[in-house]
Tab-separated table of N, CA, C and O in Angstrom:
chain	number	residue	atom	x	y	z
Y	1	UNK	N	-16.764	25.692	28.294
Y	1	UNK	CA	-16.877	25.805	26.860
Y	1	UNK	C	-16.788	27.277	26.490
Y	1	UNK	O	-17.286	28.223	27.102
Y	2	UNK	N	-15.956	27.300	25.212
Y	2	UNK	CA	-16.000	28.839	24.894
Y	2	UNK	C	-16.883	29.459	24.144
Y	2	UNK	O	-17.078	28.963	23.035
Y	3	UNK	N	-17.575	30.564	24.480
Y	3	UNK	CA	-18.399	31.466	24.216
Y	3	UNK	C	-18.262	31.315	22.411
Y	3	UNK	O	-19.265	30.831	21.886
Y	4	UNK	N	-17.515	31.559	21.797
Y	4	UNK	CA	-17.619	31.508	20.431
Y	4	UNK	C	-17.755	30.225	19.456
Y	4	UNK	O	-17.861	30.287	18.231
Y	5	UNK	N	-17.722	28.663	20.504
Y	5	UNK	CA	-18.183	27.746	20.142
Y	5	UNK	C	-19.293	27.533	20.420
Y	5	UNK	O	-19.892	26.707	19.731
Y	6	UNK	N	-19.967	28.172	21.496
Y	6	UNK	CA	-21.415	27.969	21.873
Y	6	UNK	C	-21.815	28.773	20.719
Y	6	UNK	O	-22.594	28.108	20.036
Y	7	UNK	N	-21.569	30.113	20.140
Y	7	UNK	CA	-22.628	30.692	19.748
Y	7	UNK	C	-22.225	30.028	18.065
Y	7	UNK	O	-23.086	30.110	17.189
Y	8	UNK	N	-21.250	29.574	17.851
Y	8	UNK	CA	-21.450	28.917	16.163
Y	8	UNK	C	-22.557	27.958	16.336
Y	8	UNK	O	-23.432	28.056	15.475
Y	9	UNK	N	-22.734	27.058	17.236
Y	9	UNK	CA	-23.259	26.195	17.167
Y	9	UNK	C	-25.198	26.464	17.066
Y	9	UNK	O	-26.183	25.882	16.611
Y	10	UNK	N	-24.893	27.601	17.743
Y	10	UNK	CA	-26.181	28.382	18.102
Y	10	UNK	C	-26.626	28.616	17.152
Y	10	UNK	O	-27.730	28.337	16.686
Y	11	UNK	N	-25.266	29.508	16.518
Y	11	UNK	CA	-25.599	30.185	15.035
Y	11	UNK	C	-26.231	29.258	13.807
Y	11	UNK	O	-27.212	29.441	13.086
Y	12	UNK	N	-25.249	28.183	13.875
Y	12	UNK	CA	-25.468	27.342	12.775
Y	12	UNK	C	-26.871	26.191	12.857
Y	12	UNK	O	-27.259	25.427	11.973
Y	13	UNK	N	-27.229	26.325	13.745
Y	13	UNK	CA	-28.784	25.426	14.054
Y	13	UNK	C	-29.761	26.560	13.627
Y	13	UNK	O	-30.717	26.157	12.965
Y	14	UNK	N	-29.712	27.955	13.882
Y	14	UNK	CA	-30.452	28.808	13.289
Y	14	UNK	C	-32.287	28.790	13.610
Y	14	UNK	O	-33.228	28.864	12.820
Y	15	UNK	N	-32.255	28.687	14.785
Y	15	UNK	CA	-34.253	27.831	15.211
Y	15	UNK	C	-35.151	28.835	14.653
Y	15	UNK	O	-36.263	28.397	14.360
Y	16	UNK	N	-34.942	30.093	14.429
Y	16	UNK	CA	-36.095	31.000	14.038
Y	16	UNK	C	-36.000	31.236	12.236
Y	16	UNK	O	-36.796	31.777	11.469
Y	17	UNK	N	-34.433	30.459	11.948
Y	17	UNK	CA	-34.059	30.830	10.361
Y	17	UNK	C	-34.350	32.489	10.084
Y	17	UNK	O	-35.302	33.127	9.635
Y	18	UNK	N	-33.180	32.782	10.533
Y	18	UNK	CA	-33.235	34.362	10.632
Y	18	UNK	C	-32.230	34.747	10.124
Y	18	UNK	O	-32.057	35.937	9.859
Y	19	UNK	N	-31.130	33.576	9.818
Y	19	UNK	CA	-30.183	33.545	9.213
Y	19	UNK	C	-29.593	35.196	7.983
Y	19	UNK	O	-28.759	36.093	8.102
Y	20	UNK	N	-30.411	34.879	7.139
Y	20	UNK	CA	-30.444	35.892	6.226
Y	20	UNK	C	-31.090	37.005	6.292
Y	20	UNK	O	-30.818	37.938	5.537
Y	21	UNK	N	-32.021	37.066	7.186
Y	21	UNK	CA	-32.612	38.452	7.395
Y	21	UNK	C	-32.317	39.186	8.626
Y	21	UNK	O	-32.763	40.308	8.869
Y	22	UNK	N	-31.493	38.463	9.448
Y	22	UNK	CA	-31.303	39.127	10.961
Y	22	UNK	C	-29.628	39.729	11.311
Y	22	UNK	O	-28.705	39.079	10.821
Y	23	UNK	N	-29.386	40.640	11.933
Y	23	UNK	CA	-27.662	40.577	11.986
Y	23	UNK	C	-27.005	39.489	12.844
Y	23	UNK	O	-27.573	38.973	13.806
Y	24	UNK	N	-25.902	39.209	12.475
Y	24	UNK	CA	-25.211	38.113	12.876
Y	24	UNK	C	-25.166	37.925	14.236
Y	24	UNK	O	-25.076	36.784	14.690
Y	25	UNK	N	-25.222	39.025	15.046
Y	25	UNK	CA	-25.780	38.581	16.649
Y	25	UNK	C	-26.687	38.701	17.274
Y	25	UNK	O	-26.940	39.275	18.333
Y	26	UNK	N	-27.347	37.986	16.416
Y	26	UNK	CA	-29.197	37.988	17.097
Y	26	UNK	C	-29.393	36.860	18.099
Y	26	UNK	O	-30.160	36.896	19.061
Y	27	UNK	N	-28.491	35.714	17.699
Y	27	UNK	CA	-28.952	34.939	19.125
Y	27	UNK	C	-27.394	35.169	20.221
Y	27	UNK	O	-27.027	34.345	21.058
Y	28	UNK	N	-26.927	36.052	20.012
Y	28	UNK	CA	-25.756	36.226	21.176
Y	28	UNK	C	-26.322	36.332	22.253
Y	28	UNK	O	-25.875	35.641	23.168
Y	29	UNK	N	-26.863	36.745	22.380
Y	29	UNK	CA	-28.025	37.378	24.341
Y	29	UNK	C	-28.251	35.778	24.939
Y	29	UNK	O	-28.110	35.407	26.104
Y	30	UNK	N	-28.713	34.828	23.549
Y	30	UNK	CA	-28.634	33.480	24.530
Y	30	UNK	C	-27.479	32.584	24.237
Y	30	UNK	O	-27.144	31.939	25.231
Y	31	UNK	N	-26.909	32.396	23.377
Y	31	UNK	CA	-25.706	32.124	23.392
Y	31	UNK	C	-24.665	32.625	25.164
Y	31	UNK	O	-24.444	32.020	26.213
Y	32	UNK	N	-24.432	33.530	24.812
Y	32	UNK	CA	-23.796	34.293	26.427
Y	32	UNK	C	-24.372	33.632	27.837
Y	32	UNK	O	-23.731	33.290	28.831
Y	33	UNK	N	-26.082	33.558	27.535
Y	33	UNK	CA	-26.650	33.155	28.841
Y	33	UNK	C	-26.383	31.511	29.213
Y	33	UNK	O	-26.400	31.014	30.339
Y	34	UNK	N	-26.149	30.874	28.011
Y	34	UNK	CA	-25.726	29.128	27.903
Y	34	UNK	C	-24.640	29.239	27.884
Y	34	UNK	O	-24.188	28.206	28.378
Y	35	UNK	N	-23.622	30.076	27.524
Y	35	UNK	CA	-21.891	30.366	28.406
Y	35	UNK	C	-21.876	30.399	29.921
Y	35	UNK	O	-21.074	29.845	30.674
Y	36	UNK	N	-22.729	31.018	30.165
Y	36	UNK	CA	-22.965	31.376	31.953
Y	36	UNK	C	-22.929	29.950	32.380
Y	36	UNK	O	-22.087	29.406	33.095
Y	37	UNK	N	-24.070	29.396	31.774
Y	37	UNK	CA	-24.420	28.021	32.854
Y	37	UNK	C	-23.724	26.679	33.118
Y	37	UNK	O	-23.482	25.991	34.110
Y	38	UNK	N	-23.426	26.580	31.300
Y	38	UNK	CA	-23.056	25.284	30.505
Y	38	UNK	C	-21.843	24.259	32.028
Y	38	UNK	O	-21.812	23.088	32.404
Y	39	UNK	N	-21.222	25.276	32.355
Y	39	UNK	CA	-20.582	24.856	33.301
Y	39	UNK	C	-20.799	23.943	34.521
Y	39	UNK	O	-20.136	22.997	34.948
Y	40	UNK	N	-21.815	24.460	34.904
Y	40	UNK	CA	-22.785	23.473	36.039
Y	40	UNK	C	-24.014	22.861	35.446
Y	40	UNK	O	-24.932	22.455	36.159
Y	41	UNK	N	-24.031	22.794	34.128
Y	41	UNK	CA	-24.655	21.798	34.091
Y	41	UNK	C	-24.479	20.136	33.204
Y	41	UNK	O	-23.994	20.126	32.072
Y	42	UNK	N	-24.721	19.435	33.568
Y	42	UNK	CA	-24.664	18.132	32.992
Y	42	UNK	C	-25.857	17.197	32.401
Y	42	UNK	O	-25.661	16.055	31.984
Y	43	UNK	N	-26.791	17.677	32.418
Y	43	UNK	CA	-28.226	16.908	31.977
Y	43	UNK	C	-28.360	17.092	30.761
Y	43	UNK	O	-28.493	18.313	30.840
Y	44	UNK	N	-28.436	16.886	29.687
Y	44	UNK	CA	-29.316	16.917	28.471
Y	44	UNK	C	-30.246	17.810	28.579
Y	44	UNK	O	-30.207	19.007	28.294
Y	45	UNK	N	-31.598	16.794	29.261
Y	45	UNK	CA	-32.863	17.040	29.417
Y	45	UNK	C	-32.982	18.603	30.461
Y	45	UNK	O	-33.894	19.412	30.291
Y	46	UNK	N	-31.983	18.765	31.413
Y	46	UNK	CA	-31.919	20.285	31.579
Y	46	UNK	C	-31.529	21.037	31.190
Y	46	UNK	O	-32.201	22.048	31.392
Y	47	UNK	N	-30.236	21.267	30.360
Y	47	UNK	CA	-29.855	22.282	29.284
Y	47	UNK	C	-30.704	22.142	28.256
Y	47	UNK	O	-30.994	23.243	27.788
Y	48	UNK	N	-31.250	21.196	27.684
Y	48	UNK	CA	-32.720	21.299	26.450
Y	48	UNK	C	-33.627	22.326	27.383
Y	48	UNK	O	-33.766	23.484	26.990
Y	49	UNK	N	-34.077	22.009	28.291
Y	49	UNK	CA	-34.984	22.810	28.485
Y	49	UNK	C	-34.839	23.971	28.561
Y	49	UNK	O	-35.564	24.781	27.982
Y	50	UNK	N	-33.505	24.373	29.568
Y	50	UNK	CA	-33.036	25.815	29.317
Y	50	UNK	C	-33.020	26.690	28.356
Y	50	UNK	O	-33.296	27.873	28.553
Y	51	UNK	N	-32.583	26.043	26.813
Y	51	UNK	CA	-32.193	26.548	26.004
Y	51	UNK	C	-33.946	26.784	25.332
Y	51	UNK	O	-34.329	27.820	24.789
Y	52	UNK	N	-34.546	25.901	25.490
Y	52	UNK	CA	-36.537	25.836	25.178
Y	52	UNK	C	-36.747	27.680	25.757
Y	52	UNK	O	-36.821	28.731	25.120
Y	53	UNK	N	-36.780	27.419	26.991
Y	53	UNK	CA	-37.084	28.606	27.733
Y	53	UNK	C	-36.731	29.665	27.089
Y	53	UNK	O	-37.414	30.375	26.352
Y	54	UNK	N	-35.160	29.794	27.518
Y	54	UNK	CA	-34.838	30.960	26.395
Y	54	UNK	C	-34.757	31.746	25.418
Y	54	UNK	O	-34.234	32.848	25.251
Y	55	UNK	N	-35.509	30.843	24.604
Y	55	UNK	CA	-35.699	30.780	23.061
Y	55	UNK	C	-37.296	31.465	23.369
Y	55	UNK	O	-37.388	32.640	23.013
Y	56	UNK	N	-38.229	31.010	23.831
Y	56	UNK	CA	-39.690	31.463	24.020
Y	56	UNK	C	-39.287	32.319	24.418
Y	56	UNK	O	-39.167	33.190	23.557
Y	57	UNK	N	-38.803	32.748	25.849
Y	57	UNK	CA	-38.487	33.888	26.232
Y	57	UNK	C	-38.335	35.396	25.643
Y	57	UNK	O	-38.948	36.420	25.946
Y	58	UNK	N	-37.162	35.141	24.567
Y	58	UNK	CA	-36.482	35.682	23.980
Y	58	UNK	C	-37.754	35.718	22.679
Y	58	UNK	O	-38.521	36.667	22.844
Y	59	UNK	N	-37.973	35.125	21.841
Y	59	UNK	CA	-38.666	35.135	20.775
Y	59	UNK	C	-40.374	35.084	20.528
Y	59	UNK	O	-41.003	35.426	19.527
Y	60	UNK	N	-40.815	34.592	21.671
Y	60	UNK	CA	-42.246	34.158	21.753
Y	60	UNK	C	-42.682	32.666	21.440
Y	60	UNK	O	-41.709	32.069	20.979
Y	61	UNK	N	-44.028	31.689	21.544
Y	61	UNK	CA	-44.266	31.207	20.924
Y	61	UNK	C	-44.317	30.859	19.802
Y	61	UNK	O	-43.744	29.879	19.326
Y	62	UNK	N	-45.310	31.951	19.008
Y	62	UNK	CA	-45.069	32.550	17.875
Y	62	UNK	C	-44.325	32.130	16.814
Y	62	UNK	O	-44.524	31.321	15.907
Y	63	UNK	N	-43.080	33.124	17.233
Y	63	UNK	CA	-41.903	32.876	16.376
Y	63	UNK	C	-40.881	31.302	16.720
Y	63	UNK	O	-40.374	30.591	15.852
Y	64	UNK	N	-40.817	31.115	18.065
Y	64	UNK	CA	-40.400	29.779	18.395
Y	64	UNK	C	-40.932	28.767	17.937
Y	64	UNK	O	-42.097	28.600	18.299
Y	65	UNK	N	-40.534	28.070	17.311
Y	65	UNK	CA	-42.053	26.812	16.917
Y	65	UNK	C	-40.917	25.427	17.337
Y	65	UNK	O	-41.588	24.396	17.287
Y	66	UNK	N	-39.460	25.114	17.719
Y	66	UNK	CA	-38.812	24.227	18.089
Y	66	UNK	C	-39.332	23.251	19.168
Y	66	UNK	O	-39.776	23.661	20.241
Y	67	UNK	N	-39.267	22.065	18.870
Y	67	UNK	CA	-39.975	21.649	19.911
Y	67	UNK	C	-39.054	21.050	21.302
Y	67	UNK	O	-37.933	20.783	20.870
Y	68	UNK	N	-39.113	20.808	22.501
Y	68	UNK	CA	-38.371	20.669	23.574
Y	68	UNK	C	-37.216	19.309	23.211
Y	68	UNK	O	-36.120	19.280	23.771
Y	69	UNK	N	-37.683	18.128	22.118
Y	69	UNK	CA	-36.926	17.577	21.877
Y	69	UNK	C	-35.725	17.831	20.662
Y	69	UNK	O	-34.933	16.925	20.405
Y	70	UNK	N	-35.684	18.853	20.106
Y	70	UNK	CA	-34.653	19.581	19.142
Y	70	UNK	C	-33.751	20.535	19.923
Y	70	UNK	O	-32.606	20.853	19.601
Y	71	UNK	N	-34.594	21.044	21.254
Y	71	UNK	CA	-33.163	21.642	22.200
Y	71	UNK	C	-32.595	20.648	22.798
Y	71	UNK	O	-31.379	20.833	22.849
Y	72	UNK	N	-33.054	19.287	23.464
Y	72	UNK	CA	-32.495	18.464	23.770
Y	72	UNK	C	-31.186	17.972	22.799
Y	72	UNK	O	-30.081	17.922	23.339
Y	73	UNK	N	-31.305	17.648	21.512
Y	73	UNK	CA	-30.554	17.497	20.620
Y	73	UNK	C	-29.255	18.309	20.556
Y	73	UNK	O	-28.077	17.989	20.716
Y	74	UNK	N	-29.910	19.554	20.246
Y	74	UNK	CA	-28.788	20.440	20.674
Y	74	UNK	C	-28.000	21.134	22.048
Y	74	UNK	O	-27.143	22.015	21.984
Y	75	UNK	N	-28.460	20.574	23.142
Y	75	UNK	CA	-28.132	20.580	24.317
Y	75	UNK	C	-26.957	19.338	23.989
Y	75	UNK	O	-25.742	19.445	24.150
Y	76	UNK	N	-27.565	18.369	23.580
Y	76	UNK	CA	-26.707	17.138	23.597
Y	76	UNK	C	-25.010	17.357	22.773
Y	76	UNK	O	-23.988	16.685	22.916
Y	77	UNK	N	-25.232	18.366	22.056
Y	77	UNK	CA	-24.103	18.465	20.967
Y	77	UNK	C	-23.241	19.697	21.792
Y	77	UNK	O	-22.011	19.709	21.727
Y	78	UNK	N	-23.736	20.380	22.308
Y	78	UNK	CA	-22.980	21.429	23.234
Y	78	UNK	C	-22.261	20.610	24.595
Y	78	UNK	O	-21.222	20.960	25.154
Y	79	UNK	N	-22.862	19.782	24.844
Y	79	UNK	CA	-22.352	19.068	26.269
Y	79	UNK	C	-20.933	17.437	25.320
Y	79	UNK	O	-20.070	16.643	25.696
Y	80	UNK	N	-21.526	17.809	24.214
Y	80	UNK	CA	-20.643	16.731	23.886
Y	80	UNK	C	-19.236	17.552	23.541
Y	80	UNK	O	-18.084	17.187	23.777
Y	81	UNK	N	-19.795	19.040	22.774
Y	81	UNK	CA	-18.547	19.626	22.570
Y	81	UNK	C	-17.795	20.310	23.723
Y	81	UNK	O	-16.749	20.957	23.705
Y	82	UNK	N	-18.516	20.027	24.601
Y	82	UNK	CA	-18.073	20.487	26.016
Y	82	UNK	C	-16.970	19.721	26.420
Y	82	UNK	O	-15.790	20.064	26.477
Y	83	UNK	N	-17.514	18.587	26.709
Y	83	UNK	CA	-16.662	17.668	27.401
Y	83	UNK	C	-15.581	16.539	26.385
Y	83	UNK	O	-15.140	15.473	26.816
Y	84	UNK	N	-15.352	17.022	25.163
Y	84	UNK	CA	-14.603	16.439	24.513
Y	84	UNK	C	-13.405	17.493	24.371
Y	84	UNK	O	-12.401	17.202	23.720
């Protein structure tokens, strides 16, 4: 999958709504890191989690408030735009 469809998709789900107050490549760092993987992986339930991780990682609790079944969701829509 290409890097600039991962990160619209990234972009356009928006989990911290930073939309308007942040510059336009604020979630590129994980966008790029779900370019890396997307390839070997095939699970839902493990790219959700990945993308969970990353997001805390990257943002904190705190500011993360998504819950593991909304990355699943969107894990699901990246693997669909993957493989279609």
């Amino acid at each position: 999958m290409k890097y600039e469809v991962i990160k619209k998709i990234i972009d356009d789900w928006d989990p911290i709504d930073l939309s308007y107050f942040a510059p336009e490549d604020e979630y590129d760092p994980i966008s790029k890191k779900i370019a890396e993987i997307i390839l070997k992986i095939s699970s839902e339930k493990l790219l959700g989690n990945i993308i969970f991780e990353l997001f805390i990682e990257s943002f904190g609790v705190n500011t993360f408030t998504k819950s593991l079944q909304e990355c699943e969701i969107i894990a699901h829509k990246l693997l669909s735009d993957h493989t279609s």
